[in-house]
């Protein structure tokens, strides 16, 4: 066998052609235009609700900030990203973030709810997640693993309608540490995914920290869809959570950059466009089945 090997040429780390296509020159403006004119088809649902879940440090806050940066065209820090794992608090506030449009007092018709810390502090309670997915929990609600959610809480919505529900579930996983991730966290995330599936909620994975998992991509982000490492990490995420690779979006979040980067923006906006389209389809499906 050794005769056929060429000792000069190690196996390539890259595919000859990208396996998913993005136009690095044209796409940013097209994506921005599509997102700027986007409106949910159902007028009853003015704002689509997107739920971010995943382990602490995965890049949930950074992803929201990156979406905000890409849409505002400048660096913003709305959701506090933690440099170190400091948040050991027992209660976890359910926070919803809106994204401002150019004109004053106007917002994009989607928002992000962060489940920060729900996987820690004694583990996520499935009961809480189901209520969150069904729209019972308003922004500002305090999750406490020792206490059951009570209907008397002012942040509890007793009669949620279609507009209050979660319309797309986004799992955030870091590419660089996915192989070492605690089984318990993966199991909890898979459980949340199953609940969402039973409720008919579409799901995507945002795979962050691509720069930390592939040197080729760290040096040149446009090689993201030719990197064999990134494809393999996406396949690993797919197997771990049971979500098809076609619904996985690898991104590099803004974390230390001080100016906008078109390639980072394109990946983030491409992911966002799919998320809002999935969410919008979900609303339509719910209306059809009611
Ligand atoms: N290199 C790199 N670092 C990232 C990326 N996304 C997030 N981070 C860093 O990872 C850490 C945790 O991110 P954070 O958004 O707070 O995670 P959260 O706990 O899920 O909200 C922070 O130090 C971020 O700067 C990324 O795509 N690449
Ligand atoms: Mg966070």
GROMACS .gro file of C-alpha atoms and ligand atoms in nm:
model
  319
    1UNK     CA    1   0.000   0.000   0.000
    2UNK     CA    2   0.278   0.244   0.091
    3UNK     CA    3   0.383   0.247  -0.276
    4UNK     CA    4   0.067   0.438  -0.364
    5UNK     CA    5   0.117   0.704  -0.102
    6UNK     CA    6   0.298   1.018  -0.189
    7UNK     CA    7   0.505   1.114   0.116
    8UNK     CA    8   0.536   1.472  -0.014
    9UNK     CA    9   0.163   1.532  -0.014
   10UNK     CA   10  -0.034   1.504   0.312
   11UNK     CA   11  -0.412   1.452   0.277
   12UNK     CA   12  -0.580   1.780   0.191
   13UNK     CA   13  -0.766   1.969   0.462
   14UNK     CA   14  -0.986   2.128   0.203
   15UNK     CA   15  -1.246   2.031  -0.057
   16UNK     CA   16  -1.180   2.153  -0.412
   17UNK     CA   17  -1.511   2.337  -0.419
   18UNK     CA   18  -1.732   2.483  -0.145
   19UNK     CA   19  -2.015   2.241  -0.062
   20UNK     CA   20  -2.253   2.524   0.029
   21UNK     CA   21  -2.254   2.835  -0.184
   22UNK     CA   22  -2.237   3.194  -0.069
   23UNK     CA   23  -2.131   3.490  -0.277
   24UNK     CA   24  -1.882   3.687  -0.069
   25UNK     CA   25  -1.905   3.990  -0.299
   26UNK     CA   26  -2.278   4.022  -0.354
   27UNK     CA   27  -2.460   3.852  -0.075
   28UNK     CA   28  -2.432   4.101   0.210
   29UNK     CA   29  -2.644   4.367   0.042
   30UNK     CA   30  -2.896   4.110  -0.084
   31UNK     CA   31  -2.929   3.959   0.262
   32UNK     CA   32  -2.962   4.299   0.430
   33UNK     CA   33  -3.230   4.402   0.183
   34UNK     CA   34  -3.424   4.077   0.230
   35UNK     CA   35  -3.411   4.109   0.610
   36UNK     CA   36  -3.497   4.477   0.608
   37UNK     CA   37  -3.812   4.428   0.401
   38UNK     CA   38  -3.913   4.107   0.579
   39UNK     CA   39  -4.253   4.106   0.750
   40UNK     CA   40  -4.425   3.803   0.904
   41UNK     CA   41  -4.702   3.690   0.669
   42UNK     CA   42  -4.948   3.667   0.955
   43UNK     CA   43  -5.043   4.015   1.072
   44UNK     CA   44  -5.156   3.882   1.412
   45UNK     CA   45  -4.797   3.786   1.485
   46UNK     CA   46  -4.614   4.118   1.463
   47UNK     CA   47  -4.289   3.981   1.602
   48UNK     CA   48  -4.140   3.635   1.557
   49UNK     CA   49  -3.993   3.485   1.872
   50UNK     CA   50  -3.662   3.304   1.855
   51UNK     CA   51  -3.531   3.109   2.154
   52UNK     CA   52  -3.154   3.066   2.199
   53UNK     CA   53  -3.040   2.772   2.407
   54UNK     CA   54  -2.709   2.603   2.473
   55UNK     CA   55  -2.437   2.573   2.736
   56UNK     CA   56  -2.284   2.873   2.904
   57UNK     CA   57  -1.994   3.008   2.702
   58UNK     CA   58  -2.128   2.865   2.374
   59UNK     CA   59  -2.170   3.213   2.227
   60UNK     CA   60  -2.544   3.287   2.268
   61UNK     CA   61  -2.494   3.648   2.379
   62UNK     CA   62  -2.220   3.694   2.121
   63UNK     CA   63  -2.450   3.562   1.848
   64UNK     CA   64  -2.722   3.809   1.940
   65UNK     CA   65  -2.461   4.089   1.946
   66UNK     CA   66  -2.330   3.971   1.609
   67UNK     CA   67  -2.681   3.983   1.457
   68UNK     CA   68  -2.720   4.332   1.599
   69UNK     CA   69  -2.379   4.438   1.460
   70UNK     CA   70  -2.449   4.296   1.117
   71UNK     CA   71  -2.786   4.473   1.098
   72UNK     CA   72  -2.666   4.805   1.242
   73UNK     CA   73  -2.339   4.800   1.044
   74UNK     CA   74  -2.135   4.878   1.354
   75UNK     CA   75  -2.005   4.712   1.669
   76UNK     CA   76  -2.262   4.696   1.950
   77UNK     CA   77  -2.267   4.517   2.286
   78UNK     CA   78  -2.632   4.483   2.383
   79UNK     CA   79  -2.623   4.139   2.543
   80UNK     CA   80  -2.333   4.106   2.782
   81UNK     CA   81  -2.094   3.836   2.662
   82UNK     CA   82  -1.896   3.676   2.941
   83UNK     CA   83  -1.522   3.641   2.902
   84UNK     CA   84  -1.511   3.394   3.190
   85UNK     CA   85  -1.775   3.177   3.348
   86UNK     CA   86  -1.883   3.401   3.631
   87UNK     CA   87  -2.257   3.361   3.629
   88UNK     CA   88  -2.316   3.108   3.903
   89UNK     CA   89  -2.638   3.270   4.016
   90UNK     CA   90  -2.917   3.040   4.120
   91UNK     CA   91  -3.197   3.228   3.958
   92UNK     CA   92  -3.184   3.303   3.590
   93UNK     CA   93  -3.367   3.590   3.432
   94UNK     CA   94  -3.545   3.516   3.109
   95UNK     CA   95  -3.438   3.803   2.882
   96UNK     CA   96  -3.579   3.902   2.546
   97UNK     CA   97  -3.384   4.128   2.311
   98UNK     CA   98  -3.527   4.336   2.030
   99UNK     CA   99  -3.324   4.467   1.737
  100UNK     CA  100  -3.358   4.833   1.648
  101UNK     CA  101  -3.408   4.947   1.291
  102UNK     CA  102  -3.260   5.263   1.138
  103UNK     CA  103  -3.558   5.488   1.202
  104UNK     CA  104  -3.629   5.582   1.563
  105UNK     CA  105  -3.869   5.365   1.766
  106UNK     CA  106  -3.887   5.102   1.498
  107UNK     CA  107  -3.775   4.742   1.546
  108UNK     CA  108  -3.714   4.439   1.327
  109UNK     CA  109  -4.011   4.201   1.343
  110UNK     CA  110  -3.822   3.934   1.539
  111UNK     CA  111  -3.668   3.909   1.884
  112UNK     CA  112  -3.435   3.676   2.069
  113UNK     CA  113  -3.494   3.518   2.410
  114UNK     CA  114  -3.186   3.394   2.592
  115UNK     CA  115  -3.202   3.092   2.822
  116UNK     CA  116  -2.871   3.195   2.982
  117UNK     CA  117  -2.770   2.956   3.255
  118UNK     CA  118  -3.073   2.729   3.235
  119UNK     CA  119  -2.849   2.432   3.167
  120UNK     CA  120  -2.648   2.497   3.482
  121UNK     CA  121  -2.767   2.565   3.835
  122UNK     CA  122  -2.916   2.223   3.889
  123UNK     CA  123  -3.019   2.162   3.532
  124UNK     CA  124  -3.292   2.280   3.307
  125UNK     CA  125  -3.644   2.195   3.412
  126UNK     CA  126  -3.838   2.051   3.126
  127UNK     CA  127  -4.153   2.195   3.272
  128UNK     CA  128  -4.004   2.546   3.248
  129UNK     CA  129  -3.891   2.492   2.892
  130UNK     CA  130  -4.230   2.365   2.781
  131UNK     CA  131  -4.394   2.674   2.932
  132UNK     CA  132  -4.139   2.895   2.763
  133UNK     CA  133  -4.192   2.728   2.425
  134UNK     CA  134  -4.568   2.760   2.462
  135UNK     CA  135  -4.546   3.132   2.538
  136UNK     CA  136  -4.638   3.130   2.908
  137UNK     CA  137  -4.319   3.309   3.016
  138UNK     CA  138  -4.272   3.680   2.952
  139UNK     CA  139  -3.939   3.859   2.943
  140UNK     CA  140  -3.803   3.930   3.291
  141UNK     CA  141  -3.928   3.606   3.448
  142UNK     CA  142  -3.693   3.464   3.713
  143UNK     CA  143  -3.624   3.093   3.672
  144UNK     CA  144  -3.537   2.921   3.997
  145UNK     CA  145  -3.452   2.548   3.988
  146UNK     CA  146  -3.588   2.507   4.341
  147UNK     CA  147  -3.925   2.660   4.270
  148UNK     CA  148  -4.202   2.565   4.033
  149UNK     CA  149  -4.338   2.830   3.803
  150UNK     CA  150  -4.652   2.975   3.953
  151UNK     CA  151  -4.939   3.113   3.757
  152UNK     CA  152  -4.957   3.402   4.003
  153UNK     CA  153  -4.623   3.543   3.889
  154UNK     CA  154  -4.684   3.874   3.706
  155UNK     CA  155  -4.450   3.753   3.430
  156UNK     CA  156  -4.662   3.441   3.373
  157UNK     CA  157  -4.895   3.454   3.076
  158UNK     CA  158  -5.197   3.232   3.150
  159UNK     CA  159  -5.346   3.244   2.804
  160UNK     CA  160  -5.075   3.264   2.541
  161UNK     CA  161  -5.177   3.298   2.178
  162UNK     CA  162  -4.988   3.225   1.857
  163UNK     CA  163  -4.790   3.551   1.884
  164UNK     CA  164  -4.658   3.462   2.234
  165UNK     CA  165  -4.520   3.120   2.142
  166UNK     CA  166  -4.162   3.046   2.038
  167UNK     CA  167  -4.151   3.022   1.658
  168UNK     CA  168  -3.797   2.891   1.611
  169UNK     CA  169  -3.559   2.714   1.849
  170UNK     CA  170  -3.191   2.789   1.799
  171UNK     CA  171  -2.932   2.564   1.961
  172UNK     CA  172  -2.595   2.732   1.999
  173UNK     CA  173  -2.292   2.500   2.008
  174UNK     CA  174  -1.921   2.587   1.997
  175UNK     CA  175  -1.731   2.409   1.718
  176UNK     CA  176  -1.405   2.395   1.911
  177UNK     CA  177  -1.535   2.209   2.217
  178UNK     CA  178  -1.829   2.009   2.078
  179UNK     CA  179  -1.634   1.681   2.104
  180UNK     CA  180  -1.567   1.735   2.475
  181UNK     CA  181  -1.912   1.859   2.570
  182UNK     CA  182  -2.066   1.711   2.882
  183UNK     CA  183  -2.310   1.429   2.797
  184UNK     CA  184  -2.555   1.565   3.047
  185UNK     CA  185  -2.580   1.900   2.868
  186UNK     CA  186  -2.619   1.730   2.531
  187UNK     CA  187  -2.895   1.512   2.676
  188UNK     CA  188  -3.075   1.816   2.817
  189UNK     CA  189  -3.046   1.995   2.485
  190UNK     CA  190  -3.175   1.690   2.298
  191UNK     CA  191  -3.472   1.676   2.540
  192UNK     CA  192  -3.554   2.041   2.471
  193UNK     CA  193  -3.528   1.967   2.100
  194UNK     CA  194  -3.776   1.679   2.132
  195UNK     CA  195  -4.026   1.898   2.315
  196UNK     CA  196  -3.994   2.162   2.045
  197UNK     CA  197  -4.035   1.899   1.774
  198UNK     CA  198  -4.353   1.770   1.937
  199UNK     CA  199  -4.487   2.125   1.935
  200UNK     CA  200  -4.395   2.157   1.567
  201UNK     CA  201  -4.134   2.429   1.631
  202UNK     CA  202  -3.855   2.441   1.369
  203UNK     CA  203  -3.498   2.412   1.487
  204UNK     CA  204  -3.156   2.518   1.375
  205UNK     CA  205  -2.806   2.498   1.517
  206UNK     CA  206  -2.572   2.795   1.519
  207UNK     CA  207  -2.222   2.650   1.534
  208UNK     CA  208  -1.996   2.923   1.679
  209UNK     CA  209  -1.621   2.963   1.720
  210UNK     CA  210  -1.530   2.825   1.378
  211UNK     CA  211  -1.214   3.035   1.401
  212UNK     CA  212  -1.108   2.845   1.712
  213UNK     CA  213  -1.153   2.505   1.553
  214UNK     CA  214  -0.982   2.541   1.214
  215UNK     CA  215  -0.664   2.738   1.142
  216UNK     CA  216  -0.750   2.758   0.772
  217UNK     CA  217  -1.078   2.931   0.856
  218UNK     CA  218  -0.915   3.150   1.121
  219UNK     CA  219  -0.680   3.280   0.850
  220UNK     CA  220  -0.949   3.311   0.583
  221UNK     CA  221  -1.315   3.289   0.682
  222UNK     CA  222  -1.428   3.261   0.318
  223UNK     CA  223  -1.290   2.903   0.324
  224UNK     CA  224  -1.554   2.797   0.576
  225UNK     CA  225  -1.739   2.573   0.326
  226UNK     CA  226  -1.424   2.415   0.185
  227UNK     CA  227  -1.277   2.327   0.526
  228UNK     CA  228  -1.307   1.956   0.599
  229UNK     CA  229  -1.274   2.024   0.974
  230UNK     CA  230  -1.578   2.253   0.974
  231UNK     CA  231  -1.787   2.000   0.780
  232UNK     CA  232  -1.685   1.728   1.023
  233UNK     CA  233  -1.775   1.951   1.323
  234UNK     CA  234  -2.115   2.023   1.167
  235UNK     CA  235  -2.173   1.650   1.122
  236UNK     CA  236  -2.081   1.597   1.486
  237UNK     CA  237  -2.333   1.863   1.596
  238UNK     CA  238  -2.593   1.700   1.373
  239UNK     CA  239  -2.542   1.356   1.530
  240UNK     CA  240  -2.532   1.491   1.886
  241UNK     CA  241  -2.857   1.684   1.863
  242UNK     CA  242  -3.036   1.499   1.582
  243UNK     CA  243  -3.069   1.803   1.356
  244UNK     CA  244  -2.982   1.769   0.986
  245UNK     CA  245  -2.664   1.936   0.857
  246UNK     CA  246  -2.882   2.145   0.623
  247UNK     CA  247  -3.017   2.325   0.933
  248UNK     CA  248  -2.674   2.398   1.080
  249UNK     CA  249  -2.509   2.736   1.027
  250UNK     CA  250  -2.143   2.781   1.114
  251UNK     CA  251  -2.052   3.138   1.218
  252UNK     CA  252  -1.772   3.341   1.362
  253UNK     CA  253  -1.919   3.578   1.617
  254UNK     CA  254  -1.794   3.924   1.687
  255UNK     CA  255  -1.585   3.889   1.999
  256UNK     CA  256  -1.269   4.098   1.978
  257UNK     CA  257  -1.323   4.284   1.650
  258UNK     CA  258  -1.357   4.659   1.658
  259UNK     CA  259  -1.480   4.708   1.304
  260UNK     CA  260  -1.739   4.532   1.090
  261UNK     CA  261  -1.635   4.246   0.868
  262UNK     CA  262  -1.837   4.161   0.556
  263UNK     CA  263  -1.754   3.788   0.557
  264UNK     CA  264  -1.858   3.750   0.921
  265UNK     CA  265  -2.173   3.951   0.848
  266UNK     CA  266  -2.268   3.736   0.548
  267UNK     CA  267  -2.253   3.413   0.752
  268UNK     CA  268  -2.451   3.571   1.035
  269UNK     CA  269  -2.713   3.726   0.807
  270UNK     CA  270  -2.749   3.404   0.606
  271UNK     CA  271  -2.821   3.219   0.931
  272UNK     CA  272  -3.062   3.491   1.047
  273UNK     CA  273  -3.252   3.490   0.718
  274UNK     CA  274  -3.310   3.115   0.746
  275UNK     CA  275  -3.414   3.144   1.110
  276UNK     CA  276  -3.678   3.409   1.037
  277UNK     CA  277  -3.805   3.218   0.734
  278UNK     CA  278  -3.838   2.898   0.936
  279UNK     CA  279  -4.014   3.094   1.213
  280UNK     CA  280  -4.252   3.251   0.962
  281UNK     CA  281  -4.331   2.912   0.805
  282UNK     CA  282  -4.404   2.781   1.153
  283UNK     CA  283  -4.661   3.055   1.216
  284UNK     CA  284  -4.829   2.975   0.883
  285UNK     CA  285  -4.834   2.602   0.964
  286UNK     CA  286  -4.993   2.672   1.304
  287UNK     CA  287  -5.262   2.883   1.143
  288UNK     CA  288  -5.335   2.610   0.887
  289UNK     CA  289  -5.364   2.343   1.154
  290UNK     CA  290  -5.584   2.547   1.396
  291LIG     N1  291  -1.307   3.306   1.893
  291LIG     C1  292  -1.439   3.316   1.914
  291LIG     N2  293  -1.485   3.345   2.037
  291LIG     C2  294  -1.618   3.354   2.055
  291LIG     C3  295  -1.712   3.332   1.948
  291LIG     N3  296  -1.837   3.345   1.998
  291LIG     C4  297  -1.822   3.374   2.130
  291LIG     N4  298  -1.692   3.380   2.164
  291LIG     C5  299  -1.635   3.406   2.299
  291LIG     O1  300  -1.680   3.303   2.386
  291LIG     C6  301  -1.707   3.352   2.515
  291LIG     C7  302  -1.850   3.317   2.560
  291LIG     O2  303  -1.943   3.382   2.476
  291LIG     P1  304  -2.089   3.427   2.526
  291LIG     O3  305  -2.154   3.494   2.411
  291LIG     O4  306  -2.081   3.503   2.655
  291LIG     O5  307  -2.156   3.286   2.554
  291LIG     P2  308  -2.299   3.255   2.623
  291LIG     O6  309  -2.270   3.216   2.764
  291LIG     O7  310  -2.355   3.139   2.545
  291LIG     O8  311  -2.384   3.377   2.613
  291LIG     C8  312  -1.680   3.503   2.508
  291LIG     O9  313  -1.550   3.526   2.556
  291LIG     C9  314  -1.688   3.534   2.361
  291LIG    O10  315  -1.607   3.644   2.326
  291LIG    C10  316  -1.659   3.301   1.818
  291LIG    O11  317  -1.732   3.278   1.719
  291LIG     N5  318  -1.523   3.294   1.807
  292LIG    MG1  319  -2.477   3.490   2.764
   0.00000   0.00000   0.00000
